Amino acid sequence: MSTAGPPQGAQHRSPQGEGTPVSTPRPPQDTPAGEVLLSARNLSMRFGGVLAVNSVSFDVRKGEVFTLIGPNGAGKTTVFNLISRLYTPTTGEIFFEGQNLTHTPAHEIARLGIARTFQNIELFEHASVLQNLLIGRHTHRSTGLWSEMFFTRKTREAEVAARQHVEQVIDLLDLQHYRDSLVAGLPYGVRKVVELARALSTGPKLLLLDEPSSGLNVEETGDMAFWIKDIQHELGITVLMVEHDMSLVSKVSDRVLAMNQGATLAQGTPSEVQNDAGVIEAYLGSIDDVSSLRRPVAAVAGQGARS
């Protein structure tokens, strides 16, 4: 993994066709290679004739909150699906703690220390909050079939350890009141927190949050920002996030990568990326685009006179 060379402010390039030479975004110069937890190199993903991700590269350092932003359809969630191995990249490689994940089966990802949430909540609705969280601990179980059937001492100890870990997560996210409630009867905002709690119950080293503030009100979004900082600072978990709410991005992110049409637009601190000309154009359009929507003053005046 190469980590050489610092960017001068935010990096910028326009979306390009596949096969066109592109510059590889690089982390800041003060980032030793040993601190890189996740590395994506020249990731591309094609669905038939659609190039959803186009030669995207970035490094996520241990202990930071790294956020992917961009308009709808920019390819952010596709990158998440590549990292969590729901998709296999058309080209490029993914490394986690130096291990190549490019062809690792999806069911092995949680065991390696990567957990994620989804835009659309994926919980067992007819199970309780506690049961959903305990399911998140299954990757750490070392007991076998016979041990489970006869509920041996090893199984009992594993049950106690799993329950202790889950209770710590419940306390962290203030879910005590909902511990024994069925997920189906919970408000949407609480369900979002339960999904976050289940991801934390796996004991991840890297947490993938796919639009954690989606569907939340202002107060709930503020709570989410608070919990993300707690996850980073108190639990020491690295966070890779996709998010549209720029206020949340600015509050919790150490570094940001902006995407548009599957390609990298800019990378840097939240303020650097938000002030990047290419990012502003991707969200708001160019000056020419805005000018073309304006009606000539004379035409407006003429219509007024006729009326």
PDB file of C-alpha atoms in Angstrom:
ATOM      1  CA  MET A   1       0.000   0.000   0.000  1.00  0.00           C
ATOM      2  CA  SER A   2       1.386   3.324  -0.986  1.00  0.00           C
ATOM      3  CA  THR A   3       0.865   6.290   1.287  1.00  0.00           C
ATOM      4  CA  ALA A   4       3.485   8.582  -0.208  1.00  0.00           C
ATOM      5  CA  GLY A   5       2.905  12.227  -0.869  1.00  0.00           C
ATOM      6  CA  PRO A   6       0.538  14.777   0.708  1.00  0.00           C
ATOM      7  CA  PRO A   7      -2.317  16.524  -1.087  1.00  0.00           C
ATOM      8  CA  GLN A   8      -2.111  20.277  -1.148  1.00  0.00           C
ATOM      9  CA  GLY A   9      -5.570  21.104   0.174  1.00  0.00           C
ATOM     10  CA  ALA A  10      -8.433  19.200  -1.405  1.00  0.00           C
ATOM     11  CA  GLN A  11      -7.663  17.125  -4.491  1.00  0.00           C
ATOM     12  CA  HIS A  12      -9.793  17.631  -7.601  1.00  0.00           C
ATOM     13  CA  ARG A  13     -10.549  15.909 -10.857  1.00  0.00           C
ATOM     14  CA  SER A  14     -13.606  15.564 -13.057  1.00  0.00           C
ATOM     15  CA  PRO A  15     -15.373  12.251 -13.692  1.00  0.00           C
ATOM     16  CA  GLN A  16     -13.626  10.411 -16.501  1.00  0.00           C
ATOM     17  CA  GLY A  17     -14.298   7.372 -18.626  1.00  0.00           C
ATOM     18  CA  GLU A  18     -12.937   3.986 -17.665  1.00  0.00           C
ATOM     19  CA  GLY A  19      -9.408   3.450 -18.870  1.00  0.00           C
ATOM     20  CA  THR A  20      -8.496   7.148 -18.727  1.00  0.00           C
ATOM     21  CA  PRO A  21      -5.378   7.732 -16.587  1.00  0.00           C
ATOM     22  CA  VAL A  22      -6.437   9.251 -13.286  1.00  0.00           C
ATOM     23  CA  SER A  23      -4.546  10.551 -10.301  1.00  0.00           C
ATOM     24  CA  THR A  24      -4.769   8.409  -7.181  1.00  0.00           C
ATOM     25  CA  PRO A  25      -5.880  10.332  -4.061  1.00  0.00           C
ATOM     26  CA  ARG A  26      -3.253  10.058  -1.381  1.00  0.00           C
ATOM     27  CA  PRO A  27      -3.423  10.472   2.385  1.00  0.00           C
ATOM     28  CA  PRO A  28      -1.669  13.308   4.196  1.00  0.00           C
ATOM     29  CA  GLN A  29       2.123  13.058   4.480  1.00  0.00           C
ATOM     30  CA  ASP A  30       2.049  12.560   8.259  1.00  0.00           C
ATOM     31  CA  THR A  31       0.173   9.261   7.893  1.00  0.00           C
ATOM     32  CA  PRO A  32       2.542   6.314   8.485  1.00  0.00           C
ATOM     33  CA  ALA A  33       1.669   3.200   6.508  1.00  0.00           C
ATOM     34  CA  GLY A  34       1.156   1.290   9.774  1.00  0.00           C
ATOM     35  CA  GLU A  35      -1.807   3.514  10.679  1.00  0.00           C
ATOM     36  CA  VAL A  36      -3.814   2.643   7.557  1.00  0.00           C
ATOM     37  CA  LEU A  37      -6.666   0.293   8.455  1.00  0.00           C
ATOM     38  CA  LEU A  38      -8.514   0.095   5.129  1.00  0.00           C
ATOM     39  CA  SER A  39      -7.119   0.804   1.687  1.00  0.00           C
ATOM     40  CA  ALA A  40      -9.088   0.915  -1.564  1.00  0.00           C
ATOM     41  CA  ARG A  41      -7.041   0.930  -4.734  1.00  0.00           C
ATOM     42  CA  ASN A  42      -8.433   1.883  -8.165  1.00  0.00           C
ATOM     43  CA  LEU A  43     -11.879   0.422  -7.476  1.00  0.00           C
ATOM     44  CA  SER A  44     -14.188   0.243 -10.462  1.00  0.00           C
ATOM     45  CA  MET A  45     -17.609  -1.385 -10.680  1.00  0.00           C
ATOM     46  CA  ARG A  46     -19.549  -1.848 -13.890  1.00  0.00           C
ATOM     47  CA  PHE A  47     -23.159  -2.991 -14.139  1.00  0.00           C
ATOM     48  CA  GLY A  48     -23.594  -3.810 -17.821  1.00  0.00           C
ATOM     49  CA  GLY A  49     -23.030  -0.521 -19.623  1.00  0.00           C
ATOM     50  CA  VAL A  50     -23.151   1.584 -16.436  1.00  0.00           C
ATOM     51  CA  LEU A  51     -19.863   2.476 -14.756  1.00  0.00           C
ATOM     52  CA  ALA A  52     -21.056   2.979 -11.165  1.00  0.00           C
ATOM     53  CA  VAL A  53     -17.594   3.392  -9.618  1.00  0.00           C
ATOM     54  CA  ASN A  54     -14.652   4.648 -11.662  1.00  0.00           C
ATOM     55  CA  SER A  55     -11.103   4.085 -10.378  1.00  0.00           C
ATOM     56  CA  VAL A  56     -11.702   5.297  -6.811  1.00  0.00           C
ATOM     57  CA  SER A  57      -8.801   5.116  -4.331  1.00  0.00           C
ATOM     58  CA  PHE A  58      -8.547   6.145  -0.678  1.00  0.00           C
ATOM     59  CA  ASP A  59      -7.051   5.132   2.672  1.00  0.00           C
ATOM     60  CA  VAL A  60      -8.881   5.071   6.008  1.00  0.00           C
ATOM     61  CA  ARG A  61      -6.613   5.553   9.014  1.00  0.00           C
ATOM     62  CA  LYS A  62      -7.068   3.853  12.357  1.00  0.00           C
ATOM     63  CA  GLY A  63      -9.211   5.847  14.773  1.00  0.00           C
ATOM     64  CA  GLU A  64     -10.616   8.395  12.324  1.00  0.00           C
ATOM     65  CA  VAL A  65     -14.057   9.161  10.926  1.00  0.00           C
ATOM     66  CA  PHE A  66     -13.794   9.124   7.126  1.00  0.00           C
ATOM     67  CA  THR A  67     -16.881  10.194   5.176  1.00  0.00           C
ATOM     68  CA  LEU A  68     -17.992   9.691   1.578  1.00  0.00           C
ATOM     69  CA  ILE A  69     -20.252  12.437   0.247  1.00  0.00           C
ATOM     70  CA  GLY A  70     -21.807  13.211  -3.113  1.00  0.00           C
ATOM     71  CA  PRO A  71     -25.110  13.651  -4.937  1.00  0.00           C
ATOM     72  CA  ASN A  72     -27.545  10.765  -5.327  1.00  0.00           C
ATOM     73  CA  GLY A  73     -26.159   8.179  -7.726  1.00  0.00           C
ATOM     74  CA  ALA A  74     -22.549   9.189  -7.107  1.00  0.00           C
ATOM     75  CA  GLY A  75     -21.535   5.602  -6.275  1.00  0.00           C
ATOM     76  CA  LYS A  76     -21.078   5.942  -2.510  1.00  0.00           C
ATOM     77  CA  THR A  77     -23.205   2.980  -1.449  1.00  0.00           C
ATOM     78  CA  THR A  78     -21.696   0.879  -4.239  1.00  0.00           C
ATOM     79  CA  VAL A  79     -18.291   1.511  -2.657  1.00  0.00           C
ATOM     80  CA  PHE A  80     -19.752   0.318   0.660  1.00  0.00           C
ATOM     81  CA  ASN A  81     -21.094  -2.807  -1.028  1.00  0.00           C
ATOM     82  CA  LEU A  82     -17.652  -3.473  -2.490  1.00  0.00           C
ATOM     83  CA  ILE A  83     -15.965  -3.152   0.908  1.00  0.00           C
ATOM     84  CA  SER A  84     -18.543  -5.375   2.619  1.00  0.00           C
ATOM     85  CA  ARG A  85     -18.118  -7.822  -0.282  1.00  0.00           C
ATOM     86  CA  LEU A  86     -21.721  -7.784  -1.455  1.00  0.00           C
ATOM     87  CA  TYR A  87     -20.193  -6.923  -4.842  1.00  0.00           C
ATOM     88  CA  THR A  88     -16.891  -7.981  -6.390  1.00  0.00           C
ATOM     89  CA  PRO A  89     -15.104  -5.052  -8.082  1.00  0.00           C
ATOM     90  CA  THR A  90     -14.680  -5.138 -11.843  1.00  0.00           C
ATOM     91  CA  THR A  91     -11.155  -3.850 -11.290  1.00  0.00           C
ATOM     92  CA  GLY A  92      -9.156  -2.766  -8.245  1.00  0.00           C
ATOM     93  CA  GLU A  93      -8.335  -4.151  -4.812  1.00  0.00           C
ATOM     94  CA  ILE A  94      -9.391  -3.681  -1.179  1.00  0.00           C
ATOM     95  CA  PHE A  95      -7.027  -4.216   1.748  1.00  0.00           C
ATOM     96  CA  PHE A  96      -7.986  -4.427   5.431  1.00  0.00           C
ATOM     97  CA  GLU A  97      -5.135  -4.546   7.952  1.00  0.00           C
ATOM     98  CA  GLY A  98      -2.877  -5.503   5.066  1.00  0.00           C
ATOM     99  CA  GLN A  99      -5.068  -8.438   4.013  1.00  0.00           C
ATOM    100  CA  ASN A 100      -6.508  -8.460   0.506  1.00  0.00           C
ATOM    101  CA  LEU A 101     -10.311  -8.632   0.797  1.00  0.00           C
ATOM    102  CA  THR A 102     -11.067  -8.487  -2.915  1.00  0.00           C
ATOM    103  CA  HIS A 103     -12.169 -12.120  -3.106  1.00  0.00           C
ATOM    104  CA  THR A 104     -13.082 -12.733   0.548  1.00  0.00           C
ATOM    105  CA  PRO A 105     -16.622 -14.190   0.934  1.00  0.00           C
ATOM    106  CA  ALA A 106     -19.174 -11.741   2.340  1.00  0.00           C
ATOM    107  CA  HIS A 107     -19.950 -13.981   5.328  1.00  0.00           C
ATOM    108  CA  GLU A 108     -16.326 -13.714   6.509  1.00  0.00           C
ATOM    109  CA  ILE A 109     -16.255  -9.896   6.669  1.00  0.00           C
ATOM    110  CA  ALA A 110     -17.851  -9.519  10.118  1.00  0.00           C
ATOM    111  CA  ARG A 111     -15.468 -12.071  11.591  1.00  0.00           C
ATOM    112  CA  LEU A 112     -12.518 -10.020  10.315  1.00  0.00           C
ATOM    113  CA  GLY A 113     -13.780  -6.949  12.192  1.00  0.00           C
ATOM    114  CA  ILE A 114     -15.936  -5.020   9.701  1.00  0.00           C
ATOM    115  CA  ALA A 115     -19.578  -4.229  10.533  1.00  0.00           C
ATOM    116  CA  ARG A 116     -22.093  -2.058   8.691  1.00  0.00           C
ATOM    117  CA  THR A 117     -25.523  -0.506   8.820  1.00  0.00           C
ATOM    118  CA  PHE A 118     -27.818   0.025   5.823  1.00  0.00           C
ATOM    119  CA  GLN A 119     -29.842   2.892   4.356  1.00  0.00           C
ATOM    120  CA  ASN A 120     -32.930   0.725   4.713  1.00  0.00           C
ATOM    121  CA  ILE A 121     -33.044  -0.728   8.210  1.00  0.00           C
ATOM    122  CA  GLU A 122     -32.330  -4.472   8.226  1.00  0.00           C
ATOM    123  CA  LEU A 123     -33.478  -5.886  11.579  1.00  0.00           C
ATOM    124  CA  PHE A 124     -35.474  -8.902  12.776  1.00  0.00           C
ATOM    125  CA  GLU A 125     -38.742  -7.088  13.420  1.00  0.00           C
ATOM    126  CA  HIS A 126     -40.420  -9.863  15.432  1.00  0.00           C
ATOM    127  CA  ALA A 127     -37.461 -10.260  17.787  1.00  0.00           C
ATOM    128  CA  SER A 128     -36.655  -8.029  20.743  1.00  0.00           C
ATOM    129  CA  VAL A 129     -33.908  -5.405  20.779  1.00  0.00           C
ATOM    130  CA  LEU A 130     -31.827  -7.640  23.042  1.00  0.00           C
ATOM    131  CA  GLN A 131     -32.238 -10.627  20.725  1.00  0.00           C
ATOM    132  CA  ASN A 132     -31.220  -8.560  17.692  1.00  0.00           C
ATOM    133  CA  LEU A 133     -28.060  -7.451  19.464  1.00  0.00           C
ATOM    134  CA  LEU A 134     -27.200 -10.972  20.607  1.00  0.00           C
ATOM    135  CA  ILE A 135     -27.454 -12.101  16.975  1.00  0.00           C
ATOM    136  CA  GLY A 136     -24.677  -9.622  16.262  1.00  0.00           C
ATOM    137  CA  ARG A 137     -22.380 -11.585  18.600  1.00  0.00           C
ATOM    138  CA  HIS A 138     -22.732 -14.891  16.734  1.00  0.00           C
ATOM    139  CA  THR A 139     -19.433 -14.440  14.879  1.00  0.00           C
ATOM    140  CA  HIS A 140     -17.600 -14.716  18.207  1.00  0.00           C
ATOM    141  CA  ARG A 141     -19.187 -18.005  19.285  1.00  0.00           C
ATOM    142  CA  SER A 142     -16.743 -20.908  19.527  1.00  0.00           C
ATOM    143  CA  THR A 143     -19.122 -23.568  20.872  1.00  0.00           C
ATOM    144  CA  GLY A 144     -20.256 -26.514  18.772  1.00  0.00           C
ATOM    145  CA  LEU A 145     -23.559 -28.277  18.175  1.00  0.00           C
ATOM    146  CA  TRP A 146     -23.300 -30.771  21.046  1.00  0.00           C
ATOM    147  CA  SER A 147     -22.126 -28.126  23.487  1.00  0.00           C
ATOM    148  CA  GLU A 148     -25.135 -25.992  22.558  1.00  0.00           C
ATOM    149  CA  MET A 149     -27.562 -28.913  22.820  1.00  0.00           C
ATOM    150  CA  PHE A 150     -26.430 -29.910  26.320  1.00  0.00           C
ATOM    151  CA  PHE A 151     -25.794 -26.321  27.427  1.00  0.00           C
ATOM    152  CA  THR A 152     -22.344 -27.166  28.765  1.00  0.00           C
ATOM    153  CA  ARG A 153     -20.235 -24.936  30.974  1.00  0.00           C
ATOM    154  CA  LYS A 154     -18.428 -23.556  27.922  1.00  0.00           C
ATOM    155  CA  THR A 155     -21.763 -22.606  26.354  1.00  0.00           C
ATOM    156  CA  ARG A 156     -22.982 -20.944  29.552  1.00  0.00           C
ATOM    157  CA  GLU A 157     -19.780 -18.912  29.809  1.00  0.00           C
ATOM    158  CA  ALA A 158     -20.125 -17.850  26.171  1.00  0.00           C
ATOM    159  CA  GLU A 159     -23.731 -16.762  26.815  1.00  0.00           C
ATOM    160  CA  VAL A 160     -22.663 -14.661  29.808  1.00  0.00           C
ATOM    161  CA  ALA A 161     -19.822 -13.022  27.855  1.00  0.00           C
ATOM    162  CA  ALA A 162     -22.128 -12.198  24.942  1.00  0.00           C
ATOM    163  CA  ARG A 163     -24.774 -10.742  27.261  1.00  0.00           C
ATOM    164  CA  GLN A 164     -22.193  -8.593  29.061  1.00  0.00           C
ATOM    165  CA  HIS A 165     -20.931  -7.129  25.804  1.00  0.00           C
ATOM    166  CA  VAL A 166     -24.445  -6.437  24.519  1.00  0.00           C
ATOM    167  CA  GLU A 167     -25.467  -4.762  27.790  1.00  0.00           C
ATOM    168  CA  GLN A 168     -22.505  -2.406  27.456  1.00  0.00           C
ATOM    169  CA  VAL A 169     -23.715  -1.418  23.990  1.00  0.00           C
ATOM    170  CA  ILE A 170     -27.257  -0.899  25.310  1.00  0.00           C
ATOM    171  CA  ASP A 171     -25.907   1.394  28.025  1.00  0.00           C
ATOM    172  CA  LEU A 172     -23.748   3.334  25.551  1.00  0.00           C
ATOM    173  CA  LEU A 173     -26.675   4.079  23.235  1.00  0.00           C
ATOM    174  CA  ASP A 174     -29.308   4.592  25.972  1.00  0.00           C
ATOM    175  CA  LEU A 175     -31.459   1.664  24.823  1.00  0.00           C
ATOM    176  CA  GLN A 176     -32.281   0.352  28.320  1.00  0.00           C
ATOM    177  CA  HIS A 177     -35.947   1.328  28.001  1.00  0.00           C
ATOM    178  CA  TYR A 178     -36.297  -0.695  24.774  1.00  0.00           C
ATOM    179  CA  ARG A 179     -34.246  -3.775  25.777  1.00  0.00           C
ATOM    180  CA  ASP A 180     -37.181  -6.223  25.734  1.00  0.00           C
ATOM    181  CA  SER A 181     -39.375  -4.437  23.162  1.00  0.00           C
ATOM    182  CA  LEU A 182     -40.108  -5.983  19.776  1.00  0.00           C
ATOM    183  CA  VAL A 183     -38.447  -4.069  16.968  1.00  0.00           C
ATOM    184  CA  ALA A 184     -41.715  -3.978  14.994  1.00  0.00           C
ATOM    185  CA  GLY A 185     -43.290  -1.657  17.586  1.00  0.00           C
ATOM    186  CA  LEU A 186     -40.414   0.840  17.811  1.00  0.00           C
ATOM    187  CA  PRO A 187     -40.299   4.340  16.247  1.00  0.00           C
ATOM    188  CA  TYR A 188     -38.115   4.718  13.156  1.00  0.00           C
ATOM    189  CA  GLY A 189     -35.461   6.766  14.964  1.00  0.00           C
ATOM    190  CA  VAL A 190     -35.066   4.111  17.665  1.00  0.00           C
ATOM    191  CA  ARG A 191     -34.761   1.396  15.011  1.00  0.00           C
ATOM    192  CA  LYS A 192     -31.854   3.296  13.463  1.00  0.00           C
ATOM    193  CA  VAL A 193     -30.103   3.269  16.828  1.00  0.00           C
ATOM    194  CA  VAL A 194     -30.840  -0.456  17.301  1.00  0.00           C
ATOM    195  CA  GLU A 195     -29.226  -1.219  13.945  1.00  0.00           C
ATOM    196  CA  LEU A 196     -26.181   0.791  15.008  1.00  0.00           C
ATOM    197  CA  ALA A 197     -26.162  -1.150  18.293  1.00  0.00           C
ATOM    198  CA  ARG A 198     -26.262  -4.498  16.490  1.00  0.00           C
ATOM    199  CA  ALA A 199     -23.286  -3.475  14.358  1.00  0.00           C
ATOM    200  CA  LEU A 200     -21.383  -2.485  17.518  1.00  0.00           C
ATOM    201  CA  SER A 201     -22.274  -5.811  19.118  1.00  0.00           C
ATOM    202  CA  THR A 202     -20.032  -7.577  16.603  1.00  0.00           C
ATOM    203  CA  GLY A 203     -17.043  -5.833  18.201  1.00  0.00           C
ATOM    204  CA  PRO A 204     -15.821  -4.226  14.957  1.00  0.00           C
ATOM    205  CA  LYS A 205     -12.522  -2.551  14.206  1.00  0.00           C
ATOM    206  CA  LEU A 206     -14.128  -0.720  11.259  1.00  0.00           C
ATOM    207  CA  LEU A 207     -17.764   0.467  11.321  1.00  0.00           C
ATOM    208  CA  LEU A 208     -19.493   1.268   8.019  1.00  0.00           C
ATOM    209  CA  LEU A 209     -22.416   3.665   8.495  1.00  0.00           C
ATOM    210  CA  ASP A 210     -24.629   4.086   5.424  1.00  0.00           C
ATOM    211  CA  GLU A 211     -26.529   7.380   5.834  1.00  0.00           C
ATOM    212  CA  PRO A 212     -26.982   7.135   9.625  1.00  0.00           C
ATOM    213  CA  SER A 213     -29.058  10.340   9.807  1.00  0.00           C
ATOM    214  CA  SER A 214     -31.487   9.345   7.045  1.00  0.00           C
ATOM    215  CA  GLY A 215     -35.066   9.746   8.297  1.00  0.00           C
ATOM    216  CA  LEU A 216     -34.026  11.308  11.622  1.00  0.00           C
ATOM    217  CA  ASN A 217     -35.208  14.641  12.951  1.00  0.00           C
ATOM    218  CA  VAL A 218     -32.835  17.398  14.083  1.00  0.00           C
ATOM    219  CA  GLU A 219     -32.680  16.199  17.694  1.00  0.00           C
ATOM    220  CA  GLU A 220     -32.096  12.569  16.688  1.00  0.00           C
ATOM    221  CA  THR A 221     -29.389  13.643  14.239  1.00  0.00           C
ATOM    222  CA  GLY A 222     -27.663  15.527  17.060  1.00  0.00           C
ATOM    223  CA  ASP A 223     -27.766  12.383  19.197  1.00  0.00           C
ATOM    224  CA  MET A 224     -26.305  10.375  16.306  1.00  0.00           C
ATOM    225  CA  ALA A 225     -23.391  12.824  16.037  1.00  0.00           C
ATOM    226  CA  PHE A 226     -22.776  12.452  19.774  1.00  0.00           C
ATOM    227  CA  TRP A 227     -22.749   8.653  19.545  1.00  0.00           C
ATOM    228  CA  ILE A 228     -20.437   8.596  16.532  1.00  0.00           C
ATOM    229  CA  LYS A 229     -17.899  10.675  18.473  1.00  0.00           C
ATOM    230  CA  ASP A 230     -18.281   8.345  21.472  1.00  0.00           C
ATOM    231  CA  ILE A 231     -17.741   5.322  19.236  1.00  0.00           C
ATOM    232  CA  GLN A 232     -14.594   6.943  17.889  1.00  0.00           C
ATOM    233  CA  HIS A 233     -13.100   8.234  21.124  1.00  0.00           C
ATOM    234  CA  GLU A 234     -14.385   5.886  23.838  1.00  0.00           C
ATOM    235  CA  LEU A 235     -14.434   2.605  21.904  1.00  0.00           C
ATOM    236  CA  GLY A 236     -11.543   3.395  19.565  1.00  0.00           C
ATOM    237  CA  ILE A 237     -13.496   2.177  16.528  1.00  0.00           C
ATOM    238  CA  THR A 238     -12.687   3.545  13.082  1.00  0.00           C
ATOM    239  CA  VAL A 239     -15.741   4.830  11.191  1.00  0.00           C
ATOM    240  CA  LEU A 240     -16.313   4.958   7.431  1.00  0.00           C
ATOM    241  CA  MET A 241     -19.550   6.806   6.712  1.00  0.00           C
ATOM    242  CA  VAL A 242     -21.782   7.735   3.775  1.00  0.00           C
ATOM    243  CA  GLU A 243     -23.827  10.833   4.592  1.00  0.00           C
ATOM    244  CA  HIS A 244     -25.825  13.635   2.918  1.00  0.00           C
ATOM    245  CA  ASP A 245     -26.336  15.835   5.997  1.00  0.00           C
ATOM    246  CA  MET A 246     -23.372  18.207   5.741  1.00  0.00           C
ATOM    247  CA  SER A 247     -23.871  19.547   9.265  1.00  0.00           C
ATOM    248  CA  LEU A 248     -23.363  16.019  10.614  1.00  0.00           C
ATOM    249  CA  VAL A 249     -20.421  15.489   8.277  1.00  0.00           C
ATOM    250  CA  SER A 250     -18.744  18.671   9.519  1.00  0.00           C
ATOM    251  CA  LYS A 251     -19.294  17.778  13.180  1.00  0.00           C
ATOM    252  CA  VAL A 252     -17.858  14.264  13.196  1.00  0.00           C
ATOM    253  CA  SER A 253     -15.580  13.805  10.157  1.00  0.00           C
ATOM    254  CA  ASP A 254     -11.798  13.984  10.217  1.00  0.00           C
ATOM    255  CA  ARG A 255     -11.523  13.641   6.443  1.00  0.00           C
ATOM    256  CA  VAL A 256     -14.000  13.624   3.573  1.00  0.00           C
ATOM    257  CA  LEU A 257     -13.994  12.134   0.071  1.00  0.00           C
ATOM    258  CA  ALA A 258     -16.429  13.691  -2.415  1.00  0.00           C
ATOM    259  CA  MET A 259     -17.713  11.619  -5.337  1.00  0.00           C
ATOM    260  CA  ASN A 260     -19.774  12.349  -8.427  1.00  0.00           C
ATOM    261  CA  GLN A 261     -20.789  10.010 -11.250  1.00  0.00           C
ATOM    262  CA  GLY A 262     -18.688   7.242  -9.749  1.00  0.00           C
ATOM    263  CA  ALA A 263     -15.405   9.169  -9.641  1.00  0.00           C
ATOM    264  CA  THR A 264     -13.475  11.125  -7.029  1.00  0.00           C
ATOM    265  CA  LEU A 265     -14.016  14.883  -7.015  1.00  0.00           C
ATOM    266  CA  ALA A 266     -12.022  15.980  -3.970  1.00  0.00           C
ATOM    267  CA  GLN A 267     -10.473  14.730  -0.742  1.00  0.00           C
ATOM    268  CA  GLY A 268      -9.465  16.644   2.366  1.00  0.00           C
ATOM    269  CA  THR A 269     -10.878  18.105   5.557  1.00  0.00           C
ATOM    270  CA  PRO A 270     -14.631  18.876   5.639  1.00  0.00           C
ATOM    271  CA  SER A 271     -14.037  22.592   5.081  1.00  0.00           C
ATOM    272  CA  GLU A 272     -11.600  21.994   2.201  1.00  0.00           C
ATOM    273  CA  VAL A 273     -14.000  19.686   0.415  1.00  0.00           C
ATOM    274  CA  GLN A 274     -17.072  21.887   0.963  1.00  0.00           C
ATOM    275  CA  ASN A 275     -15.221  24.846  -0.554  1.00  0.00           C
ATOM    276  CA  ASP A 276     -13.917  22.880  -3.550  1.00  0.00           C
ATOM    277  CA  ALA A 277     -15.217  24.302  -6.848  1.00  0.00           C
ATOM    278  CA  GLY A 278     -15.891  20.865  -8.325  1.00  0.00           C
ATOM    279  CA  VAL A 279     -17.917  19.796  -5.295  1.00  0.00           C
ATOM    280  CA  ILE A 280     -19.984  22.984  -5.344  1.00  0.00           C
ATOM    281  CA  GLU A 281     -20.701  22.492  -9.051  1.00  0.00           C
ATOM    282  CA  ALA A 282     -21.709  18.841  -8.507  1.00  0.00           C
ATOM    283  CA  TYR A 283     -24.268  19.852  -5.869  1.00  0.00           C
ATOM    284  CA  LEU A 284     -25.490  23.199  -7.207  1.00  0.00           C
ATOM    285  CA  GLY A 285     -24.530  23.269 -10.888  1.00  0.00           C
ATOM    286  CA  SER A 286     -22.276  25.714 -12.714  1.00  0.00           C
ATOM    287  CA  ILE A 287     -22.849  29.451 -13.112  1.00  0.00           C
ATOM    288  CA  ASP A 288     -23.842  28.801 -16.732  1.00  0.00           C
ATOM    289  CA  ASP A 289     -26.462  26.268 -15.567  1.00  0.00           C
ATOM    290  CA  VAL A 290     -27.987  28.810 -13.204  1.00  0.00           C
ATOM    291  CA  SER A 291     -27.842  31.620 -15.783  1.00  0.00           C
ATOM    292  CA  SER A 292     -29.696  29.506 -18.345  1.00  0.00           C
ATOM    293  CA  LEU A 293     -32.655  29.272 -15.952  1.00  0.00           C
ATOM    294  CA  ARG A 294     -33.009  33.037 -15.616  1.00  0.00           C
ATOM    295  CA  ARG A 295     -35.598  34.783 -17.762  1.00  0.00           C
ATOM    296  CA  PRO A 296     -34.475  37.949 -19.564  1.00  0.00           C
ATOM    297  CA  VAL A 297     -35.576  41.109 -17.757  1.00  0.00           C
ATOM    298  CA  ALA A 298     -37.019  42.581 -20.959  1.00  0.00           C
ATOM    299  CA  ALA A 299     -39.178  39.519 -21.569  1.00  0.00           C
ATOM    300  CA  VAL A 300     -40.509  39.643 -18.043  1.00  0.00           C
ATOM    301  CA  ALA A 301     -41.284  43.355 -18.358  1.00  0.00           C
ATOM    302  CA  GLY A 302     -43.044  42.784 -21.678  1.00  0.00           C
ATOM    303  CA  GLN A 303     -45.258  40.092 -20.193  1.00  0.00           C
ATOM    304  CA  GLY A 304     -46.135  42.447 -17.359  1.00  0.00           C
ATOM    305  CA  ALA A 305     -47.139  45.226 -19.764  1.00  0.00           C
ATOM    306  CA  ARG A 306     -49.389  42.907 -21.792  1.00  0.00           C
ATOM    307  CA  SER A 307     -51.164  41.737 -18.650  1.00  0.00           C
TER     308      SER A 307
END
